[in-house]
Coordinates of C-alpha atoms in Angstrom, one line a residue:
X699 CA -1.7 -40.2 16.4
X700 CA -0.6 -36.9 17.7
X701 CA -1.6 -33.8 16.1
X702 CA 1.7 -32.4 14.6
X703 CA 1.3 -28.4 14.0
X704 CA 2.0 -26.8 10.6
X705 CA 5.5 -25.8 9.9
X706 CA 5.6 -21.7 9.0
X707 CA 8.6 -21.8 7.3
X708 CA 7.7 -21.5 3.2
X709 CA 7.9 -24.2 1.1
X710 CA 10.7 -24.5 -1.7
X711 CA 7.9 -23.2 -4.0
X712 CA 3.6 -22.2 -3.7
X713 CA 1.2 -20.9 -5.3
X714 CA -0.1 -17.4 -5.3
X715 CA -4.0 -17.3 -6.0
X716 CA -5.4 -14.7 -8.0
X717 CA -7.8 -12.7 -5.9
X718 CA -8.8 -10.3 -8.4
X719 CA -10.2 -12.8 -11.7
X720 CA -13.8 -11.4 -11.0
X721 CA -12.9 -8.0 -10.9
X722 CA -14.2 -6.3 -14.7
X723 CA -11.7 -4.0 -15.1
X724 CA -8.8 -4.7 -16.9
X725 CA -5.1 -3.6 -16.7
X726 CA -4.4 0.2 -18.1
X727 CA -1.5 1.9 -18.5
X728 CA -1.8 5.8 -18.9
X729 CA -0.3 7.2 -22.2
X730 CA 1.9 9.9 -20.0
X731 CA 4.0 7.0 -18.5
X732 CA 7.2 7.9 -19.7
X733 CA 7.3 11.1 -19.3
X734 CA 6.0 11.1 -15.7
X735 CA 8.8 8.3 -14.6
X736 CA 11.6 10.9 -16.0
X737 CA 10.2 13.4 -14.0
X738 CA 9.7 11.8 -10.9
X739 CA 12.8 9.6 -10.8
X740 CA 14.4 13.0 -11.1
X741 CA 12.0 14.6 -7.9
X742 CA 12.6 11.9 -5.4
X743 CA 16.9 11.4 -6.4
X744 CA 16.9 14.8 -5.8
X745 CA 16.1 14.3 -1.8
X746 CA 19.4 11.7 -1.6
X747 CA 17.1 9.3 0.3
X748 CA 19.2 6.5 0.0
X749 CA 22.5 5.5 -1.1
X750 CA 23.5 4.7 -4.2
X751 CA 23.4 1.5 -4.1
X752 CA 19.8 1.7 -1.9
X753 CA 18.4 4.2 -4.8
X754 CA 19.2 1.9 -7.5
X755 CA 17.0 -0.8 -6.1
X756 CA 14.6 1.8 -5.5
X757 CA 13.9 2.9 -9.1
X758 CA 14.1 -0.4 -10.4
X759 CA 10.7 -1.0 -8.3
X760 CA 9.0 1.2 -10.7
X761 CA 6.5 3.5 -8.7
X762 CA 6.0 5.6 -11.5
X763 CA 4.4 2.7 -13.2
X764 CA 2.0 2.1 -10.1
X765 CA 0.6 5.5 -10.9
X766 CA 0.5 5.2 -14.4
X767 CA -1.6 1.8 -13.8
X768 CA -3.8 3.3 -11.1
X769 CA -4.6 6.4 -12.3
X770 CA -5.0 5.6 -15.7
X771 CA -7.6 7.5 -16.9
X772 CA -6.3 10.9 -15.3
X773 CA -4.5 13.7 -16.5
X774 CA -0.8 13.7 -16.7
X775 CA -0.6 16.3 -13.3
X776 CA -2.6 13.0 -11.3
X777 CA -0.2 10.6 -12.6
X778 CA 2.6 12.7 -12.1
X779 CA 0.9 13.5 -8.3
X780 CA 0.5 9.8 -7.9
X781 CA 3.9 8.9 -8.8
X782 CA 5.6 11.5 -6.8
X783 CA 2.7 10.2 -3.6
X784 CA 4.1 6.0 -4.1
X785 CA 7.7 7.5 -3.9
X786 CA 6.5 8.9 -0.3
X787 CA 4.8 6.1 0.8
X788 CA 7.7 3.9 0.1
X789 CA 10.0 5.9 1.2
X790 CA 8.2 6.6 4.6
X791 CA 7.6 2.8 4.2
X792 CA 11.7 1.7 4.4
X793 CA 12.4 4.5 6.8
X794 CA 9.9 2.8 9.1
X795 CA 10.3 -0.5 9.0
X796 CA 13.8 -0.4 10.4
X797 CA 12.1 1.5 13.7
X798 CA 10.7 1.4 16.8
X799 CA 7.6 2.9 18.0
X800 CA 9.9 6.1 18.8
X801 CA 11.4 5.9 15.5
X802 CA 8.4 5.6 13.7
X803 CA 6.7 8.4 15.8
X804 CA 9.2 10.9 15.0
X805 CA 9.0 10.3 11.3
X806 CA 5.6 10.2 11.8
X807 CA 5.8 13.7 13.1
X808 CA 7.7 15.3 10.7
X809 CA 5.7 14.2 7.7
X810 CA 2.2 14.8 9.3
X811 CA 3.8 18.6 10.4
X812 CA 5.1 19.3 6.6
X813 CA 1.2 18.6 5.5
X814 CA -0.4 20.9 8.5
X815 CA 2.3 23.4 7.7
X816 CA 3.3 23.4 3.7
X817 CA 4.6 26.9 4.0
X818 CA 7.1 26.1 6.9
X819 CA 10.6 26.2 6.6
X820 CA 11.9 22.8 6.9
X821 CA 14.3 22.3 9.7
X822 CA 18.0 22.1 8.8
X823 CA 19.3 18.7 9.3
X824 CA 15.8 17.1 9.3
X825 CA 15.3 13.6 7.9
X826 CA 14.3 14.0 3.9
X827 CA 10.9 13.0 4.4
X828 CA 9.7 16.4 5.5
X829 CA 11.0 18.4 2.4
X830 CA 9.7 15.3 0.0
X831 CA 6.1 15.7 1.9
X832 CA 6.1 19.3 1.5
X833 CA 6.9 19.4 -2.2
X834 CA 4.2 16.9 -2.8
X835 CA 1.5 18.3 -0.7
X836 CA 2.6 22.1 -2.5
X837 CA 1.9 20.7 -5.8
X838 CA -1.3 19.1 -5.0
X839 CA -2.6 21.7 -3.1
X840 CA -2.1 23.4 -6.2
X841 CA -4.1 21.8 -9.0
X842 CA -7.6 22.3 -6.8
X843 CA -9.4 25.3 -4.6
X844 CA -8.2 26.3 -1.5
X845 CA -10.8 24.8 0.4
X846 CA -11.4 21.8 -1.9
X847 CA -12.8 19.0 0.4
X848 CA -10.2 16.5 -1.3
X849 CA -7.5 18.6 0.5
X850 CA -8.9 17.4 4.0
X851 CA -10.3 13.6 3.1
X852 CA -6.5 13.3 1.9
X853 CA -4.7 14.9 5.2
X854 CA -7.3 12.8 7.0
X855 CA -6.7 9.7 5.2
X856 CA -2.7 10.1 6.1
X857 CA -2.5 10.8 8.9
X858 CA -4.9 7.1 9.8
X859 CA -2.3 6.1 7.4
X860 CA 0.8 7.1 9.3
X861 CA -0.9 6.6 13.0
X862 CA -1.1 2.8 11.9
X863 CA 2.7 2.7 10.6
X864 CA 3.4 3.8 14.4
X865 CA 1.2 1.1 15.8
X866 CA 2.6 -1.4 13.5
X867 CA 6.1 -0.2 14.5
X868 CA 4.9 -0.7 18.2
X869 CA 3.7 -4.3 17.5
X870 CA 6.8 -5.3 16.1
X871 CA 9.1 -4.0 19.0
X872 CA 6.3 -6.1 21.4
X873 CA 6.8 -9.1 19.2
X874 CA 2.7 -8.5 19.2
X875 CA 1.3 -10.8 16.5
X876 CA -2.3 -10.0 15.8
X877 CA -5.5 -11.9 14.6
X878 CA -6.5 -11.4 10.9
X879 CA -9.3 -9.1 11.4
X880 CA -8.0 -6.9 13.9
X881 CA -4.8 -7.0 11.8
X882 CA -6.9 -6.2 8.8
X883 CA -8.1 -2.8 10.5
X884 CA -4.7 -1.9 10.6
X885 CA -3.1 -3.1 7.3
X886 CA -5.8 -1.4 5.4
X887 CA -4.3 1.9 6.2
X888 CA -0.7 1.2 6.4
X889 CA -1.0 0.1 3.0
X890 CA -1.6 3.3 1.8
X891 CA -4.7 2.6 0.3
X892 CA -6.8 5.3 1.6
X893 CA -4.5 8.4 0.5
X894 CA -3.8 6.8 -2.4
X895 CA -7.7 6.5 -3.1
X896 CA -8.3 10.3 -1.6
X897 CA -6.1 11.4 -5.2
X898 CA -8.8 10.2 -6.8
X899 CA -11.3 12.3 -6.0
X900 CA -8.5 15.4 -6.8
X901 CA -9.5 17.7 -10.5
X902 CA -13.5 16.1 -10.4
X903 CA -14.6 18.3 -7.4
X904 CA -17.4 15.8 -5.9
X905 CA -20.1 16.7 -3.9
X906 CA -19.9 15.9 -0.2
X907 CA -22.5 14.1 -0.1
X908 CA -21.4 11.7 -3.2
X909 CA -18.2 11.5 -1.2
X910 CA -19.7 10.6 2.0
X911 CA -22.2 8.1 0.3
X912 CA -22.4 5.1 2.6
X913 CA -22.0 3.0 -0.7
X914 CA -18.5 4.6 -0.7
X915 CA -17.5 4.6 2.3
X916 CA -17.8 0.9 1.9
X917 CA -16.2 0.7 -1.8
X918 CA -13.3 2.5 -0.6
X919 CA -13.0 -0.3 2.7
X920 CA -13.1 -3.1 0.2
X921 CA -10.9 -1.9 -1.9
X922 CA -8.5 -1.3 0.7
X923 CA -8.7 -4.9 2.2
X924 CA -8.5 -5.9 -1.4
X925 CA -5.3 -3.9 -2.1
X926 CA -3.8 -4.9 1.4
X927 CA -4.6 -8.7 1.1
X928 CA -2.9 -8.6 -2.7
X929 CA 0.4 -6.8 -1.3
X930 CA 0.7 -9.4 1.2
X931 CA 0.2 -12.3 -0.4
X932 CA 2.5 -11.3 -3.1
X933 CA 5.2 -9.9 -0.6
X934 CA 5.3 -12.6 1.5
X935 CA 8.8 -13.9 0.5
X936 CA 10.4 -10.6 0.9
X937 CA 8.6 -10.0 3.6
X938 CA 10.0 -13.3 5.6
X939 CA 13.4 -12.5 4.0
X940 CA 13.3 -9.3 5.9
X941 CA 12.3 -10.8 9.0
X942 CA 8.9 -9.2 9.1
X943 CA 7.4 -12.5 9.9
X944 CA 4.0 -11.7 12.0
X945 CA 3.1 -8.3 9.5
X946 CA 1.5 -10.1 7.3
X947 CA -2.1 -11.6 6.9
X948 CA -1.0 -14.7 5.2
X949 CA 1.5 -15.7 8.2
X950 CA -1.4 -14.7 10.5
X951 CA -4.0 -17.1 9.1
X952 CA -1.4 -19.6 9.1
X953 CA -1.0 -19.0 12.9
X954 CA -4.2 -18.2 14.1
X955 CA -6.3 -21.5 11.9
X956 CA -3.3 -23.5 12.5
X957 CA -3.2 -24.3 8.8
X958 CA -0.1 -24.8 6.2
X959 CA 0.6 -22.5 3.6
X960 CA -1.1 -23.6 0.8
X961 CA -5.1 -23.8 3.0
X962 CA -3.9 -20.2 4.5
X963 CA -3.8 -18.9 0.9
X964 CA -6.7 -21.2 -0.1
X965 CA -8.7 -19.3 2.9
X966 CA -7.3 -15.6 1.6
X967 CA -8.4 -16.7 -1.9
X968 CA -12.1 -17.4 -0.4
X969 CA -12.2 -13.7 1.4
X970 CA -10.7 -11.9 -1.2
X971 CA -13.2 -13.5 -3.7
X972 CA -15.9 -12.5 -1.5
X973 CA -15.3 -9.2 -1.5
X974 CA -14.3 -8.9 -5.0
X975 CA -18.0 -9.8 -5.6
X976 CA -19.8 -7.4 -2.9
X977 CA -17.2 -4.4 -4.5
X978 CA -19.0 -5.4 -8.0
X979 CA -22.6 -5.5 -6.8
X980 CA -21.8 -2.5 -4.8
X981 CA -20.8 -0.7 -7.7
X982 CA -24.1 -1.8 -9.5
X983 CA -26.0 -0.4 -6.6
X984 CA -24.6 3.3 -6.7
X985 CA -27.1 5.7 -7.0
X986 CA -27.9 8.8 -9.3
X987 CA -27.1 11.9 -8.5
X988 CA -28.1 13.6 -12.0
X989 CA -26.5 13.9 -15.6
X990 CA -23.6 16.2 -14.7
X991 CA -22.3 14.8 -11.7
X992 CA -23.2 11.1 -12.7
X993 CA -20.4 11.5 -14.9
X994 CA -17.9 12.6 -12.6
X995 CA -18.5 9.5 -10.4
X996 CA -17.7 7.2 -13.4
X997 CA -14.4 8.8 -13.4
X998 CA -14.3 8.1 -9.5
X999 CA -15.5 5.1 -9.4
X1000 CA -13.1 4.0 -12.6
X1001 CA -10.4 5.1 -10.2
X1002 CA -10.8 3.1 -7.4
X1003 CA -11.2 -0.2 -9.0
X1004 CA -8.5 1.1 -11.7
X1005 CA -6.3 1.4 -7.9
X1006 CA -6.8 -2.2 -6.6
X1007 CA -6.3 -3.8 -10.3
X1008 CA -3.2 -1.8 -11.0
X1009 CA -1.8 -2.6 -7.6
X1010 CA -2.1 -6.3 -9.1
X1011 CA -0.8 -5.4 -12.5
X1012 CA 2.4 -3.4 -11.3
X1013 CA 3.8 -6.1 -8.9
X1014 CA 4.5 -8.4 -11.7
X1015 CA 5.5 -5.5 -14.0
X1016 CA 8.1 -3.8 -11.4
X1017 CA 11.0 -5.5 -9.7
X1018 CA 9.5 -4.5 -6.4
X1019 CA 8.8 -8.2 -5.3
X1020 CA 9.5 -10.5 -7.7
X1021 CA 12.7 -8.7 -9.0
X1022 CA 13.3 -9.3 -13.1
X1023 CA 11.0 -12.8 -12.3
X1024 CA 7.4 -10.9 -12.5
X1025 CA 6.0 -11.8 -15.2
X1026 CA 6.8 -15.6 -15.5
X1027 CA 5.9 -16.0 -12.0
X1028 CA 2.6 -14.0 -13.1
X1029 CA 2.1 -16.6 -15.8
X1030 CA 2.9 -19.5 -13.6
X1031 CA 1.5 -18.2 -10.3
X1032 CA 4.9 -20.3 -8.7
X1033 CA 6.8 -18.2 -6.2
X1034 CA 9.9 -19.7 -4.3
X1035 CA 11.5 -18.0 -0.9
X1036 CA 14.0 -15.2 -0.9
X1037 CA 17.1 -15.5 1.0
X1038 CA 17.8 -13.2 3.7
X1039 CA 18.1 -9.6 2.6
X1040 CA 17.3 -6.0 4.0
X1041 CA 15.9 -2.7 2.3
X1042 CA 17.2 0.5 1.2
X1043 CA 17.6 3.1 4.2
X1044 CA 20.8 4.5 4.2
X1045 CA 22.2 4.0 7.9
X1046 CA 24.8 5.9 9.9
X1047 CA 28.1 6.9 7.8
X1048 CA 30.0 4.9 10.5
X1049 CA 28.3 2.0 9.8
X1050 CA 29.6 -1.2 7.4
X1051 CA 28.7 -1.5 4.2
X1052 CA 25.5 -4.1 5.1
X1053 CA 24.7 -1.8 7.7
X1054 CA 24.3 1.6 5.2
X1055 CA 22.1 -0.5 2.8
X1056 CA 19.2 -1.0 5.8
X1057 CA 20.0 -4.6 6.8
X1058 CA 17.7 -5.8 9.2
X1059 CA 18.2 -8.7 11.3
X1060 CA 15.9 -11.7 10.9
X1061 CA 14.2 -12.5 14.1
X1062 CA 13.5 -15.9 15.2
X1063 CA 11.4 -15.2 18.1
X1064 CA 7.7 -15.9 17.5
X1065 CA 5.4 -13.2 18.9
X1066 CA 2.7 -14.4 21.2
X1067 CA -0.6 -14.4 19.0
X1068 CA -3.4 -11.9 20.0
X1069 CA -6.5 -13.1 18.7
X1070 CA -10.3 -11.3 18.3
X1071 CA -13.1 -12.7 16.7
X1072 CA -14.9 -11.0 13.6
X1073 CA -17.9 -12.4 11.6
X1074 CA -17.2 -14.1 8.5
X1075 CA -19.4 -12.1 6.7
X1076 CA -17.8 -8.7 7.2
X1077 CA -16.8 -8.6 4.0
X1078 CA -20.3 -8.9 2.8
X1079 CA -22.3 -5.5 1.8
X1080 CA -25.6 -5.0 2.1

């Protein structure tokens, strides 16, 4: 009998495994919540980023509540930081998607120029994203030293951010389909993880060498694989509603094991676990560094893992992915498929209606596959 290969079209419902039941620290939502969402709500409006219609999805997803889950156990000026940071990422995030590599590139360019140069004028006519990234970066720069190292491992950590939104722009105008682990080199920044972890480290003033620890260089890779593998396994239906089809690492394993649905998340399940455990004993590993600044690196540490559970915790609590579904579908772990929708980039004022609220057309075209090999046990620390 002929080998018949896996459909990848999504089943009417699946299952989404939970990658993080091993992980000891539990969900947290900082006591400056409200008062931050107000605030920032009222920051990012204030740019006109979208339309009205485009906004109003936007602050239903909630990003104020993904600060105030991953930066607990901060002050209200790192929540209120963090928030303000998820509305840029996202932001940058729907401006992008709808891009080429030139598109991409020239947002890209802005952005990265209102960090190098906070105290430059902003062009007139320039795209929002340059005045919102300047405010940001302002206020941040603000609440440490001058010459802080946080300032450059965050600048550092965008910018590989923001290079990879450009390459991941590039492979989607190639129709360039990658192999898990060279996609996963990619994902892991253009998830955000790694300026989103650099905030951390802001207000506890850590010594280099702490920073630089190879213990947490590692932590902060497996926390962004983490992070990255939980946003696409949970995105995946908006995601394929969008057309973004071969951006995903669920899709890819399906593709490059030649596997269904339910072994491809079977197979994420088994990494994530994996590295769930390594994070853990990694964690148990960490060295002293004396009284004073042992203390400090609880807090650091705290916010890391605090980062890749509240991910978790606000995807089911916003309507980001799930819409007003998240928390039955957290209880059941059922997801069904979205149908064909778009995001919230305001287009062209000669454009119709669809075409103002960022609809992007649903490719059928499958990209041809580009495969490498990685060990297995990558994801295991020494």
């Amino acid at each position: 009998m002929p080998n018949v290969a896996p459909s990848y079209d999504l089943p009417s419902t699946y299952h989404l495994p939970d990658l993080l039941a091993e992980l000891p620290w539990p969900r947290l939502l900082s006591e400056h919540y409200e008062e931050v969402r107000v605030e920032s709500d009222a920051w990012i409006e204030s740019f006109n980023p979208f339309n009205e219609k485009g906004q109003e999805a936007f602050r239903a997803c909630d990003f104020s509540r993904l600060s105030a889950l991953t930066y607990s156990p901060r002050e209200k000026a790192i929540i209120r930081l963090g928030a303000d940071l998820m509305d840029l990422f996202f932001t940058f995030d729907e401006y992008t998607d709808i891009q080429d590599h030139a598109g991409a590139l020239a947002y890209r360019d802005i952005v990265d120029d209102a960090f190098r140069n906070p105290d430059k004028p902003r062009p007139e006519g320039e795209a929002c994203l340059g005045a919102i990234a300047k405010d940001f970066w302002n206020r941040a720069r603000a609440i440490v030293l001058p010459n802080a190292p946080c300032l450059g491992h965050f600048l550092k950590d965008w910018e590989g951010f923001s290079s990879n939104v450009v390459q991941e722009a590039e492979d989607r105008m190639n129709q360039r389909s990658r192999g898990f682990y060279d996609y996963l080199k990619i994902r892991r920044h253009t998830s955000g993880s790694y300026p989103t972890l650099a905030l951390c480290e802001f207000g506890l003033d850590l010594p280099e060498e702490v920073y630089q620890h190879p213990l947490f260089v590692v932590l902060r890779d497996q926390a962004a694989d983490l992070i990255a593998l939980i946003n696409d396994v949970y995105s995946l239906a908006m995601e394929r509603s969008r057309g973004l089809n071969w951006h995903n690492s669920v899709m890819l394993v399906m593709r490059e094991q030649n596997v269904g649905l339910p072994e491809a998340m079977d197979w994420i399940l088994d990494y994530g676990q994996r590295v769930v455990k390594s994070f853990n004993a990694n964690v148990d590993a960490l060295p002293s560094w004396g009284p004073e600044v042992d203390e400090r690196v609880k807090v650091y540490v705290q916010g890391i893992a605090q980062n890749i559970r509240g991910v978790d915790d606000w995807t089911f609590e916003s309507h980001r992915y799930f819409g007003p579904k998240g928390m039955e579908i957290k209880r059941t772990r059922m997801m069904s498929p979205f149908p064909p929708g778009h995001g919230f980039v305001r287009m062209g004022e000669g454009a119709d209606e669809e075409d103002k609220e960022g609809a992007i057309k649903n490719d059928a075209v499958t990209p041809s596959l580009v495969s490498q090999v990685y060990p297995v046990d990558y994801v295991v620390a020494a």
